[in-house]
N, C-alpha and C. Protein backbone atom coordinates (compact mmCIF):
# COMPACT_ATOMS: atom_id res chain seq x y z
N MET A 1 21.78 0.07 8.18
CA MET A 1 20.33 0.23 8.01
C MET A 1 20.01 1.47 7.17
N ARG A 2 20.70 2.58 7.45
CA ARG A 2 20.45 3.79 6.67
C ARG A 2 20.81 3.59 5.21
N LEU A 3 21.90 2.83 4.97
CA LEU A 3 22.30 2.56 3.59
C LEU A 3 21.24 1.74 2.87
N LEU A 4 20.71 0.75 3.56
CA LEU A 4 19.66 -0.09 2.95
C LEU A 4 18.42 0.74 2.66
N ARG A 5 18.04 1.64 3.58
CA ARG A 5 16.88 2.50 3.33
C ARG A 5 17.11 3.39 2.10
N ALA A 6 18.33 3.93 2.01
CA ALA A 6 18.63 4.82 0.89
C ALA A 6 18.59 4.07 -0.44
N GLN A 7 19.00 2.80 -0.42
CA GLN A 7 18.98 1.99 -1.64
C GLN A 7 17.61 1.42 -1.93
N GLY A 8 16.68 1.54 -0.99
CA GLY A 8 15.34 1.02 -1.20
C GLY A 8 15.22 -0.47 -1.02
N THR A 9 16.21 -1.10 -0.34
CA THR A 9 16.19 -2.55 -0.16
C THR A 9 15.87 -2.96 1.27
N TYR A 10 15.56 -2.00 2.12
CA TYR A 10 15.24 -2.32 3.51
C TYR A 10 13.81 -2.82 3.59
N GLY A 11 13.63 -3.96 4.18
CA GLY A 11 12.32 -4.61 4.23
C GLY A 11 11.41 -3.99 5.27
N PRO A 12 10.23 -4.61 5.49
CA PRO A 12 9.28 -4.08 6.47
C PRO A 12 9.85 -4.13 7.88
N GLU A 13 9.40 -3.20 8.70
CA GLU A 13 9.87 -3.14 10.08
C GLU A 13 9.15 -4.18 10.93
N LEU A 14 9.75 -4.44 12.12
CA LEU A 14 9.20 -5.46 13.01
C LEU A 14 7.78 -5.13 13.43
N ARG A 15 7.49 -3.85 13.68
CA ARG A 15 6.16 -3.47 14.13
C ARG A 15 5.10 -3.73 13.07
N GLU A 16 5.52 -3.84 11.80
CA GLU A 16 4.57 -4.08 10.73
C GLU A 16 4.21 -5.56 10.61
N VAL A 17 5.17 -6.45 10.93
CA VAL A 17 4.91 -7.89 10.82
C VAL A 17 4.57 -8.53 12.15
N LEU A 18 4.78 -7.77 13.26
CA LEU A 18 4.54 -8.35 14.59
C LEU A 18 3.09 -8.78 14.80
N PRO A 19 2.08 -7.97 14.42
CA PRO A 19 0.69 -8.44 14.62
C PRO A 19 0.39 -9.75 13.91
N ALA A 20 0.86 -9.90 12.67
CA ALA A 20 0.62 -11.15 11.95
C ALA A 20 1.34 -12.31 12.61
N LEU A 21 2.55 -12.07 13.11
CA LEU A 21 3.31 -13.12 13.78
C LEU A 21 2.62 -13.56 15.07
N ILE A 22 2.16 -12.60 15.86
CA ILE A 22 1.46 -12.92 17.10
C ILE A 22 0.18 -13.68 16.80
N GLY A 23 -0.55 -13.23 15.77
CA GLY A 23 -1.79 -13.93 15.39
C GLY A 23 -1.55 -15.36 14.98
N THR A 24 -0.46 -15.60 14.24
CA THR A 24 -0.13 -16.96 13.82
C THR A 24 0.19 -17.85 15.01
N VAL A 25 0.99 -17.31 15.95
CA VAL A 25 1.36 -18.09 17.14
C VAL A 25 0.13 -18.40 17.99
N LEU A 26 -0.73 -17.43 18.20
CA LEU A 26 -1.93 -17.65 19.01
C LEU A 26 -2.87 -18.65 18.33
N THR A 27 -3.00 -18.56 17.03
CA THR A 27 -3.85 -19.51 16.31
C THR A 27 -3.33 -20.93 16.44
N ALA A 28 -2.01 -21.10 16.29
CA ALA A 28 -1.41 -22.43 16.41
C ALA A 28 -1.59 -22.99 17.82
N CYS A 29 -1.37 -22.14 18.83
CA CYS A 29 -1.53 -22.59 20.22
C CYS A 29 -2.99 -22.95 20.51
N GLY A 30 -3.92 -22.13 20.01
CA GLY A 30 -5.34 -22.43 20.21
C GLY A 30 -5.76 -23.72 19.55
N ALA A 31 -5.26 -23.96 18.33
CA ALA A 31 -5.61 -25.19 17.63
C ALA A 31 -5.06 -26.42 18.37
N PHE A 32 -3.83 -26.31 18.86
CA PHE A 32 -3.24 -27.44 19.58
C PHE A 32 -4.00 -27.70 20.88
N THR A 33 -4.36 -26.64 21.59
CA THR A 33 -5.11 -26.81 22.84
C THR A 33 -6.47 -27.44 22.59
N GLY A 34 -7.14 -26.98 21.54
CA GLY A 34 -8.44 -27.57 21.20
C GLY A 34 -8.33 -29.03 20.84
N LEU A 35 -7.27 -29.39 20.13
CA LEU A 35 -7.05 -30.79 19.76
C LEU A 35 -6.84 -31.65 21.00
N VAL A 36 -6.05 -31.17 21.95
CA VAL A 36 -5.78 -31.93 23.17
C VAL A 36 -7.06 -32.11 23.97
N VAL A 37 -7.84 -31.04 24.13
CA VAL A 37 -9.08 -31.12 24.90
C VAL A 37 -10.07 -32.07 24.23
N ALA A 38 -10.22 -31.96 22.92
CA ALA A 38 -11.16 -32.82 22.20
C ALA A 38 -10.75 -34.28 22.31
N TYR A 39 -9.48 -34.57 22.19
CA TYR A 39 -9.01 -35.95 22.28
C TYR A 39 -9.22 -36.51 23.68
N ARG A 40 -9.04 -35.66 24.67
CA ARG A 40 -9.18 -36.12 26.07
C ARG A 40 -10.61 -36.49 26.39
N PHE A 41 -11.58 -35.72 25.86
CA PHE A 41 -12.99 -35.96 26.20
C PHE A 41 -13.68 -36.93 25.25
N HIS A 42 -13.23 -36.99 23.99
CA HIS A 42 -13.95 -37.80 23.00
C HIS A 42 -13.10 -38.90 22.38
N GLY A 43 -11.84 -38.94 22.69
CA GLY A 43 -10.99 -39.98 22.15
C GLY A 43 -10.66 -39.76 20.68
N PRO A 44 -10.24 -40.81 19.98
CA PRO A 44 -9.83 -40.68 18.57
C PRO A 44 -10.95 -40.20 17.65
N VAL A 45 -12.21 -40.38 18.05
CA VAL A 45 -13.33 -39.96 17.20
C VAL A 45 -13.30 -38.45 16.97
N ALA A 46 -12.72 -37.71 17.89
CA ALA A 46 -12.73 -36.25 17.79
C ALA A 46 -11.74 -35.72 16.77
N LEU A 47 -10.77 -36.56 16.38
CA LEU A 47 -9.72 -36.07 15.48
C LEU A 47 -10.27 -35.61 14.13
N PRO A 48 -11.13 -36.42 13.44
CA PRO A 48 -11.67 -35.92 12.16
C PRO A 48 -12.46 -34.62 12.31
N ALA A 49 -13.21 -34.52 13.42
CA ALA A 49 -14.02 -33.31 13.62
C ALA A 49 -13.15 -32.08 13.81
N VAL A 50 -11.95 -32.28 14.35
CA VAL A 50 -11.04 -31.16 14.56
C VAL A 50 -10.27 -30.82 13.30
N PHE A 51 -9.81 -31.87 12.58
CA PHE A 51 -8.96 -31.64 11.42
C PHE A 51 -9.74 -31.16 10.20
N ALA A 52 -11.01 -31.50 10.10
CA ALA A 52 -11.79 -31.07 8.93
C ALA A 52 -11.90 -29.54 8.86
N PRO A 53 -12.34 -28.85 9.94
CA PRO A 53 -12.35 -27.37 9.87
C PRO A 53 -10.96 -26.78 9.67
N ALA A 54 -9.96 -27.42 10.29
CA ALA A 54 -8.59 -26.91 10.12
C ALA A 54 -8.16 -27.00 8.66
N ALA A 55 -8.54 -28.09 7.99
CA ALA A 55 -8.20 -28.24 6.58
C ALA A 55 -8.88 -27.17 5.73
N VAL A 56 -10.11 -26.84 6.08
CA VAL A 56 -10.83 -25.79 5.34
C VAL A 56 -10.14 -24.44 5.53
N VAL A 57 -9.75 -24.15 6.77
CA VAL A 57 -9.07 -22.89 7.06
C VAL A 57 -7.75 -22.80 6.30
N VAL A 58 -7.00 -23.89 6.31
CA VAL A 58 -5.72 -23.91 5.58
C VAL A 58 -5.94 -23.69 4.10
N ALA A 59 -6.97 -24.32 3.54
CA ALA A 59 -7.26 -24.15 2.11
C ALA A 59 -7.60 -22.70 1.78
N VAL A 60 -8.38 -22.06 2.67
CA VAL A 60 -8.74 -20.65 2.44
C VAL A 60 -7.51 -19.76 2.52
N VAL A 61 -6.65 -20.01 3.53
CA VAL A 61 -5.45 -19.19 3.68
C VAL A 61 -4.52 -19.35 2.49
N VAL A 62 -4.35 -20.60 2.05
CA VAL A 62 -3.49 -20.85 0.89
C VAL A 62 -4.05 -20.18 -0.35
N GLY A 63 -5.38 -20.26 -0.50
CA GLY A 63 -6.00 -19.62 -1.65
C GLY A 63 -5.81 -18.12 -1.66
N ARG A 64 -5.90 -17.50 -0.47
CA ARG A 64 -5.72 -16.06 -0.39
C ARG A 64 -4.29 -15.65 -0.63
N ARG A 65 -3.36 -16.57 -0.39
CA ARG A 65 -1.96 -16.24 -0.58
C ARG A 65 -1.50 -16.49 -2.02
N ARG A 66 -2.35 -17.02 -2.86
CA ARG A 66 -1.98 -17.18 -4.26
C ARG A 66 -1.71 -15.82 -4.85
N PRO A 67 -0.70 -15.74 -5.71
CA PRO A 67 -0.28 -14.42 -6.22
C PRO A 67 -1.41 -13.59 -6.83
N LEU A 68 -2.23 -14.19 -7.69
CA LEU A 68 -3.28 -13.41 -8.34
C LEU A 68 -4.30 -12.90 -7.34
N ALA A 69 -4.76 -13.79 -6.45
CA ALA A 69 -5.73 -13.38 -5.44
C ALA A 69 -5.13 -12.33 -4.50
N ARG A 70 -3.87 -12.50 -4.16
CA ARG A 70 -3.21 -11.55 -3.26
C ARG A 70 -3.10 -10.18 -3.93
N ARG A 71 -2.73 -10.15 -5.19
CA ARG A 71 -2.60 -8.87 -5.88
C ARG A 71 -3.95 -8.19 -6.04
N ARG A 72 -4.99 -8.97 -6.30
CA ARG A 72 -6.32 -8.37 -6.44
C ARG A 72 -6.76 -7.70 -5.15
N ARG A 73 -6.28 -8.19 -4.01
CA ARG A 73 -6.62 -7.59 -2.73
C ARG A 73 -5.70 -6.44 -2.37
N GLY A 74 -4.72 -6.14 -3.26
CA GLY A 74 -3.87 -4.98 -3.05
C GLY A 74 -2.57 -5.26 -2.32
N TYR A 75 -2.05 -6.47 -2.42
CA TYR A 75 -0.78 -6.82 -1.78
C TYR A 75 0.20 -7.29 -2.85
N TYR A 76 1.37 -6.67 -2.87
CA TYR A 76 2.38 -6.99 -3.87
C TYR A 76 3.73 -7.20 -3.21
N THR A 77 4.52 -8.09 -3.79
CA THR A 77 5.88 -8.28 -3.32
C THR A 77 6.78 -7.23 -3.97
N PRO A 78 7.95 -6.96 -3.39
CA PRO A 78 8.88 -6.01 -4.01
C PRO A 78 9.24 -6.38 -5.45
N GLN A 79 9.41 -7.67 -5.71
CA GLN A 79 9.74 -8.10 -7.07
C GLN A 79 8.60 -7.80 -8.04
N GLU A 80 7.36 -8.03 -7.59
CA GLU A 80 6.21 -7.75 -8.45
C GLU A 80 6.10 -6.27 -8.76
N ILE A 81 6.35 -5.42 -7.76
CA ILE A 81 6.31 -3.98 -7.99
C ILE A 81 7.38 -3.57 -8.99
N ALA A 82 8.57 -4.14 -8.86
CA ALA A 82 9.68 -3.78 -9.74
C ALA A 82 9.42 -4.17 -11.19
N GLU A 83 8.63 -5.23 -11.42
CA GLU A 83 8.39 -5.73 -12.77
C GLU A 83 7.23 -5.05 -13.47
N LEU A 84 6.47 -4.19 -12.79
CA LEU A 84 5.30 -3.57 -13.39
C LEU A 84 5.70 -2.43 -14.32
N ASP A 85 4.94 -2.29 -15.42
CA ASP A 85 5.10 -1.10 -16.24
C ASP A 85 4.24 0.01 -15.62
N VAL A 86 4.17 1.16 -16.29
CA VAL A 86 3.46 2.29 -15.71
C VAL A 86 1.97 1.98 -15.53
N ASP A 87 1.35 1.37 -16.55
CA ASP A 87 -0.07 1.02 -16.43
C ASP A 87 -0.29 -0.02 -15.33
N GLY A 88 0.61 -0.99 -15.25
CA GLY A 88 0.49 -1.99 -14.19
C GLY A 88 0.67 -1.40 -12.82
N LEU A 89 1.56 -0.41 -12.70
CA LEU A 89 1.76 0.26 -11.42
C LEU A 89 0.52 1.07 -11.04
N ALA A 90 -0.11 1.71 -12.04
CA ALA A 90 -1.34 2.46 -11.77
C ALA A 90 -2.43 1.53 -11.27
N LEU A 91 -2.55 0.34 -11.88
CA LEU A 91 -3.54 -0.63 -11.43
C LEU A 91 -3.23 -1.09 -10.00
N ALA A 92 -1.95 -1.32 -9.72
CA ALA A 92 -1.56 -1.75 -8.37
C ALA A 92 -1.91 -0.67 -7.35
N VAL A 93 -1.67 0.58 -7.69
CA VAL A 93 -1.99 1.68 -6.77
C VAL A 93 -3.49 1.76 -6.55
N CYS A 94 -4.29 1.56 -7.60
CA CYS A 94 -5.75 1.53 -7.44
C CYS A 94 -6.15 0.46 -6.44
N ARG A 95 -5.59 -0.71 -6.56
CA ARG A 95 -5.94 -1.81 -5.67
C ARG A 95 -5.50 -1.52 -4.24
N MET A 96 -4.32 -0.94 -4.08
CA MET A 96 -3.84 -0.64 -2.73
C MET A 96 -4.66 0.45 -2.08
N LEU A 97 -5.10 1.42 -2.86
CA LEU A 97 -5.97 2.46 -2.31
C LEU A 97 -7.30 1.86 -1.86
N ARG A 98 -7.88 0.99 -2.68
CA ARG A 98 -9.15 0.34 -2.29
C ARG A 98 -8.95 -0.51 -1.05
N ARG A 99 -7.82 -1.17 -0.97
CA ARG A 99 -7.51 -1.96 0.23
C ARG A 99 -7.51 -1.09 1.47
N ASP A 100 -7.07 0.17 1.34
CA ASP A 100 -7.01 1.09 2.47
C ASP A 100 -8.30 1.87 2.67
N GLY A 101 -9.36 1.54 1.92
CA GLY A 101 -10.66 2.16 2.15
C GLY A 101 -10.97 3.37 1.29
N TRP A 102 -10.22 3.59 0.21
CA TRP A 102 -10.47 4.72 -0.67
C TRP A 102 -11.43 4.31 -1.80
N THR A 103 -12.18 5.29 -2.28
CA THR A 103 -12.97 5.12 -3.50
C THR A 103 -12.11 5.63 -4.66
N VAL A 104 -11.88 4.78 -5.66
CA VAL A 104 -10.86 5.05 -6.66
C VAL A 104 -11.46 5.05 -8.06
N ARG A 105 -10.90 5.89 -8.91
CA ARG A 105 -11.22 5.84 -10.33
C ARG A 105 -10.00 6.31 -11.11
N ARG A 106 -9.84 5.78 -12.30
CA ARG A 106 -8.76 6.22 -13.17
C ARG A 106 -9.16 7.52 -13.84
N ALA A 107 -8.30 8.51 -13.78
CA ALA A 107 -8.57 9.79 -14.44
C ALA A 107 -8.18 9.70 -15.90
N ALA A 108 -8.82 10.53 -16.72
CA ALA A 108 -8.47 10.58 -18.13
C ALA A 108 -7.02 11.02 -18.28
N ASP A 109 -6.28 10.36 -19.16
CA ASP A 109 -4.88 10.72 -19.37
C ASP A 109 -4.61 10.78 -20.87
N ASP A 110 -3.39 11.19 -21.19
CA ASP A 110 -3.03 11.35 -22.58
C ASP A 110 -2.38 10.11 -23.16
N GLY A 111 -2.46 8.99 -22.45
CA GLY A 111 -1.85 7.76 -22.92
C GLY A 111 -0.40 7.62 -22.54
N VAL A 112 0.18 8.65 -21.93
CA VAL A 112 1.59 8.62 -21.55
C VAL A 112 1.74 8.62 -20.03
N ARG A 113 0.98 9.48 -19.36
CA ARG A 113 1.08 9.62 -17.90
C ARG A 113 -0.27 9.30 -17.27
N PRO A 114 -0.50 8.06 -16.91
CA PRO A 114 -1.78 7.73 -16.27
C PRO A 114 -1.90 8.42 -14.92
N ARG A 115 -3.14 8.69 -14.53
CA ARG A 115 -3.41 9.30 -13.22
C ARG A 115 -4.54 8.55 -12.55
N VAL A 116 -4.50 8.57 -11.24
CA VAL A 116 -5.52 7.92 -10.43
C VAL A 116 -6.07 8.95 -9.46
N ARG A 117 -7.38 8.99 -9.31
CA ARG A 117 -8.02 9.89 -8.36
C ARG A 117 -8.76 9.07 -7.32
N ALA A 118 -8.70 9.53 -6.08
CA ALA A 118 -9.32 8.78 -4.99
C ALA A 118 -9.84 9.75 -3.94
N ARG A 119 -10.82 9.26 -3.17
CA ARG A 119 -11.37 10.07 -2.08
C ARG A 119 -11.79 9.14 -0.95
N ARG A 120 -11.90 9.75 0.24
CA ARG A 120 -12.33 9.01 1.43
C ARG A 120 -13.43 9.78 2.11
N ASP A 121 -14.15 9.07 3.00
CA ASP A 121 -15.27 9.70 3.68
C ASP A 121 -14.83 10.79 4.64
N ARG A 122 -13.55 10.85 4.98
CA ARG A 122 -13.06 11.91 5.86
C ARG A 122 -12.82 13.22 5.11
N GLY A 123 -13.12 13.24 3.84
CA GLY A 123 -12.91 14.44 3.06
C GLY A 123 -11.59 14.48 2.32
N HIS A 124 -10.76 13.45 2.50
CA HIS A 124 -9.49 13.41 1.79
C HIS A 124 -9.72 13.18 0.30
N ARG A 125 -9.03 13.97 -0.51
CA ARG A 125 -9.08 13.81 -1.96
C ARG A 125 -7.65 13.70 -2.45
N LEU A 126 -7.39 12.71 -3.28
CA LEU A 126 -6.02 12.40 -3.67
C LEU A 126 -5.94 12.18 -5.18
N GLU A 127 -4.90 12.73 -5.76
CA GLU A 127 -4.59 12.46 -7.16
C GLU A 127 -3.19 11.88 -7.22
N VAL A 128 -3.04 10.75 -7.92
CA VAL A 128 -1.76 10.05 -7.98
C VAL A 128 -1.20 10.18 -9.37
N ALA A 129 0.05 10.61 -9.45
CA ALA A 129 0.76 10.73 -10.73
C ALA A 129 1.96 9.80 -10.70
N PHE A 130 2.34 9.30 -11.87
CA PHE A 130 3.45 8.36 -11.99
C PHE A 130 4.48 8.97 -12.92
N ARG A 131 5.59 9.40 -12.33
CA ARG A 131 6.62 10.06 -13.11
C ARG A 131 8.00 9.63 -12.62
N PRO A 132 9.00 9.72 -13.48
CA PRO A 132 10.35 9.38 -13.03
C PRO A 132 10.91 10.41 -12.06
N VAL A 133 10.45 11.67 -12.16
CA VAL A 133 10.87 12.72 -11.22
C VAL A 133 9.66 13.51 -10.81
N ALA A 134 9.79 14.26 -9.74
CA ALA A 134 8.64 15.00 -9.23
C ALA A 134 8.42 16.32 -9.95
N GLU A 135 9.50 16.97 -10.38
CA GLU A 135 9.33 18.29 -10.99
C GLU A 135 8.66 18.14 -12.34
N PRO A 136 7.62 18.93 -12.63
CA PRO A 136 6.90 18.78 -13.90
C PRO A 136 7.74 19.20 -15.09
N LEU A 137 7.48 18.55 -16.20
CA LEU A 137 8.10 18.94 -17.45
C LEU A 137 7.42 20.21 -17.97
N PRO A 138 8.00 20.87 -18.98
CA PRO A 138 7.41 22.12 -19.46
C PRO A 138 5.96 21.99 -19.92
N ASP A 139 5.58 20.82 -20.42
CA ASP A 139 4.21 20.66 -20.92
C ASP A 139 3.26 20.11 -19.87
N GLU A 140 3.72 19.98 -18.63
CA GLU A 140 2.86 19.46 -17.59
C GLU A 140 2.21 20.58 -16.80
N ASP A 141 1.09 20.25 -16.16
CA ASP A 141 0.39 21.23 -15.35
C ASP A 141 1.20 21.59 -14.12
N PRO A 142 1.08 22.80 -13.61
CA PRO A 142 1.77 23.16 -12.36
C PRO A 142 1.17 22.39 -11.20
N PRO A 143 1.87 22.31 -10.06
CA PRO A 143 1.33 21.58 -8.90
C PRO A 143 0.03 22.19 -8.42
N LEU A 144 -0.79 21.36 -7.81
CA LEU A 144 -2.06 21.83 -7.29
C LEU A 144 -1.84 22.79 -6.14
N THR A 145 -2.74 23.76 -5.98
CA THR A 145 -2.63 24.74 -4.89
C THR A 145 -3.68 24.47 -3.85
N ARG A 146 -3.48 25.00 -2.68
CA ARG A 146 -4.40 24.78 -1.58
C ARG A 146 -5.72 25.49 -1.83
N ALA A 147 -6.81 24.85 -1.40
CA ALA A 147 -8.12 25.49 -1.51
C ALA A 147 -8.28 26.48 -0.37
N PRO A 148 -8.97 27.59 -0.58
CA PRO A 148 -9.19 28.57 0.50
C PRO A 148 -9.98 27.94 1.64
N ARG A 149 -9.83 28.50 2.82
CA ARG A 149 -10.57 27.99 3.96
C ARG A 149 -12.06 28.13 3.73
N GLY A 150 -12.79 27.14 4.18
CA GLY A 150 -14.23 27.13 3.99
C GLY A 150 -14.64 26.35 2.76
N ASP A 151 -13.74 26.17 1.80
CA ASP A 151 -14.02 25.35 0.63
C ASP A 151 -13.78 23.89 0.98
N ARG A 152 -14.06 23.01 0.02
CA ARG A 152 -13.82 21.60 0.26
C ARG A 152 -12.32 21.35 0.43
N PRO A 153 -11.95 20.26 1.08
CA PRO A 153 -10.53 20.01 1.34
C PRO A 153 -9.72 19.95 0.04
N PRO A 154 -8.45 20.34 0.09
CA PRO A 154 -7.64 20.33 -1.13
C PRO A 154 -7.38 18.90 -1.60
N ARG A 155 -7.17 18.77 -2.89
CA ARG A 155 -6.78 17.47 -3.44
C ARG A 155 -5.27 17.39 -3.42
N LEU A 156 -4.76 16.45 -2.67
CA LEU A 156 -3.32 16.26 -2.61
C LEU A 156 -2.83 15.54 -3.86
N LEU A 157 -1.65 15.91 -4.30
CA LEU A 157 -1.00 15.24 -5.42
C LEU A 157 0.07 14.31 -4.87
N LEU A 158 -0.08 13.02 -5.11
CA LEU A 158 0.90 12.02 -4.68
C LEU A 158 1.69 11.57 -5.90
N VAL A 159 2.98 11.83 -5.88
CA VAL A 159 3.86 11.43 -6.99
C VAL A 159 4.55 10.13 -6.60
N VAL A 160 4.29 9.08 -7.37
CA VAL A 160 4.84 7.75 -7.09
C VAL A 160 6.04 7.50 -7.99
N HIS A 161 7.12 7.09 -7.35
CA HIS A 161 8.38 6.85 -8.08
C HIS A 161 9.04 5.63 -7.47
N ARG A 162 9.38 4.64 -8.28
CA ARG A 162 9.98 3.41 -7.75
C ARG A 162 11.44 3.57 -7.37
N GLY A 163 12.03 4.70 -7.72
CA GLY A 163 13.41 4.96 -7.36
C GLY A 163 13.52 5.90 -6.19
N THR A 164 14.52 6.78 -6.22
CA THR A 164 14.77 7.72 -5.14
C THR A 164 14.64 9.14 -5.68
N PHE A 165 13.94 9.99 -4.97
CA PHE A 165 13.79 11.38 -5.37
C PHE A 165 15.06 12.16 -5.05
N THR A 166 15.34 13.14 -5.85
CA THR A 166 16.51 14.00 -5.63
C THR A 166 16.15 15.11 -4.65
N PRO A 167 17.15 15.76 -4.05
CA PRO A 167 16.85 16.91 -3.19
C PRO A 167 16.05 17.99 -3.92
N ARG A 168 16.29 18.15 -5.21
CA ARG A 168 15.54 19.14 -5.98
C ARG A 168 14.06 18.76 -6.03
N ASP A 169 13.78 17.45 -6.18
CA ASP A 169 12.39 16.99 -6.18
C ASP A 169 11.72 17.30 -4.84
N VAL A 170 12.45 17.05 -3.76
CA VAL A 170 11.90 17.27 -2.42
C VAL A 170 11.60 18.75 -2.22
N ARG A 171 12.51 19.63 -2.66
CA ARG A 171 12.28 21.06 -2.52
C ARG A 171 11.06 21.51 -3.33
N TRP A 172 10.91 20.95 -4.53
CA TRP A 172 9.76 21.28 -5.38
C TRP A 172 8.45 20.87 -4.70
N ALA A 173 8.45 19.67 -4.12
CA ALA A 173 7.24 19.18 -3.46
C ALA A 173 6.89 20.04 -2.25
N ARG A 174 7.90 20.42 -1.47
CA ARG A 174 7.64 21.26 -0.30
C ARG A 174 7.12 22.62 -0.70
N ALA A 175 7.66 23.18 -1.77
CA ALA A 175 7.22 24.49 -2.21
C ALA A 175 5.79 24.47 -2.73
N SER A 176 5.37 23.36 -3.30
CA SER A 176 4.01 23.28 -3.84
C SER A 176 2.97 23.24 -2.74
N GLY A 177 3.31 22.69 -1.58
CA GLY A 177 2.38 22.65 -0.46
C GLY A 177 1.46 21.44 -0.45
N ASP A 178 0.90 21.09 -1.60
CA ASP A 178 -0.06 19.99 -1.66
C ASP A 178 0.48 18.77 -2.38
N THR A 179 1.78 18.63 -2.48
CA THR A 179 2.40 17.51 -3.18
C THR A 179 3.10 16.61 -2.17
N ARG A 180 2.87 15.32 -2.30
CA ARG A 180 3.53 14.33 -1.45
C ARG A 180 4.32 13.38 -2.35
N LEU A 181 5.49 12.96 -1.90
CA LEU A 181 6.36 12.08 -2.67
C LEU A 181 6.39 10.69 -2.06
N MET A 182 6.26 9.69 -2.90
CA MET A 182 6.37 8.30 -2.46
C MET A 182 7.48 7.64 -3.27
N ASP A 183 8.63 7.41 -2.61
CA ASP A 183 9.74 6.78 -3.30
C ASP A 183 9.62 5.26 -3.25
N GLY A 184 10.63 4.58 -3.77
CA GLY A 184 10.56 3.13 -3.87
C GLY A 184 10.44 2.44 -2.53
N THR A 185 11.11 2.94 -1.50
CA THR A 185 11.04 2.32 -0.18
C THR A 185 9.63 2.39 0.39
N LEU A 186 9.03 3.59 0.34
CA LEU A 186 7.66 3.74 0.84
C LEU A 186 6.67 2.93 0.00
N LEU A 187 6.90 2.89 -1.31
CA LEU A 187 6.00 2.14 -2.19
C LEU A 187 6.01 0.65 -1.85
N ARG A 188 7.18 0.10 -1.60
CA ARG A 188 7.26 -1.32 -1.25
C ARG A 188 6.60 -1.61 0.10
N ARG A 189 6.74 -0.69 1.05
CA ARG A 189 6.07 -0.88 2.34
C ARG A 189 4.55 -0.79 2.19
N TRP A 190 4.09 0.13 1.34
CA TRP A 190 2.66 0.25 1.07
C TRP A 190 2.14 -1.01 0.39
N ALA A 191 2.88 -1.52 -0.58
CA ALA A 191 2.47 -2.73 -1.27
C ALA A 191 2.46 -3.94 -0.34
N TYR A 192 3.33 -3.92 0.66
CA TYR A 192 3.39 -5.03 1.62
C TYR A 192 2.18 -5.06 2.54
N GLY A 193 1.55 -3.89 2.75
CA GLY A 193 0.37 -3.87 3.60
C GLY A 193 0.28 -2.71 4.57
N THR A 194 1.33 -1.89 4.67
CA THR A 194 1.27 -0.73 5.56
C THR A 194 0.26 0.29 5.01
N PRO A 195 -0.70 0.75 5.80
CA PRO A 195 -1.69 1.72 5.30
C PRO A 195 -1.03 3.01 4.83
N LEU A 196 -1.65 3.61 3.83
CA LEU A 196 -1.08 4.83 3.24
C LEU A 196 -0.92 5.95 4.27
N HIS A 197 -1.89 6.11 5.18
CA HIS A 197 -1.84 7.23 6.12
C HIS A 197 -0.68 7.10 7.10
N ARG A 198 -0.11 5.90 7.23
CA ARG A 198 1.06 5.72 8.10
C ARG A 198 2.36 6.03 7.36
N LEU A 199 2.29 6.18 6.06
CA LEU A 199 3.49 6.45 5.26
C LEU A 199 3.54 7.88 4.74
N ILE A 200 2.37 8.47 4.49
CA ILE A 200 2.31 9.79 3.87
C ILE A 200 1.42 10.68 4.74
N ASP A 201 1.85 11.93 4.92
CA ASP A 201 1.03 12.91 5.63
C ASP A 201 -0.10 13.36 4.70
N LEU A 202 -1.33 12.99 5.02
CA LEU A 202 -2.48 13.30 4.17
C LEU A 202 -3.17 14.59 4.56
N ARG A 203 -2.60 15.37 5.46
CA ARG A 203 -3.24 16.63 5.88
C ARG A 203 -2.83 17.76 4.96
C-alpha cells in the first residue's frame, strides 16, 4: 500500500466511496420494496407508474455520468487528469474549487505559468500555481508571507504537481509557512470528489 501511494497509483479509500455505495444499496432496496407494495395493492397496472419515474431517474444519472457533464461539475478520472496540459489542468482545478464551494477566477499570467485565485466565505484565500517543482525559479516571485494579526487572512499558495515532490520541495514549502503542496496522489483524490479541506491544511 505504501508503495502504491508513493507511486501515485493508490485509488480512493473505502471511506470515500462508502457513502455512495450505501446510497446505491438503499436506493435499490427502496425501489424494489416500492415495486412489491405497488404490485400487491394495484396489480400489473402499477408497473408502468413505478417504472416511468425510475426510467427518468436512470436517464438523469446516466446523463450526469457522461464525461463532459461530469468534468463540468468538477469530477475527473485519473486518466483524464494525466492527459491534461497545463491550461487544461488549471481549468480542471477551477471546476474542482467551484465544486467545493469556492469563488474562482483565473489570475493574469505570463502565458507560461497559469495561476488560479479563489476565496471562500470563511475568509480563506487561495492562489494555485502549476509547476513541475515547488521551489521557485530565479525569475519567479518568492513564496507568500503571512499577514500580520488583525489583517485579513493570508492567501495560501497551493502548488499543484501531478508527480511526486522531492524532500527539498517539502522543506521549501514548510519554510515558506503559507505554501501547501498537492502531489499526484492528492490531486487524483481531489479530482475523484474528496473535498479540498480534507486533503490540504487550509489554516
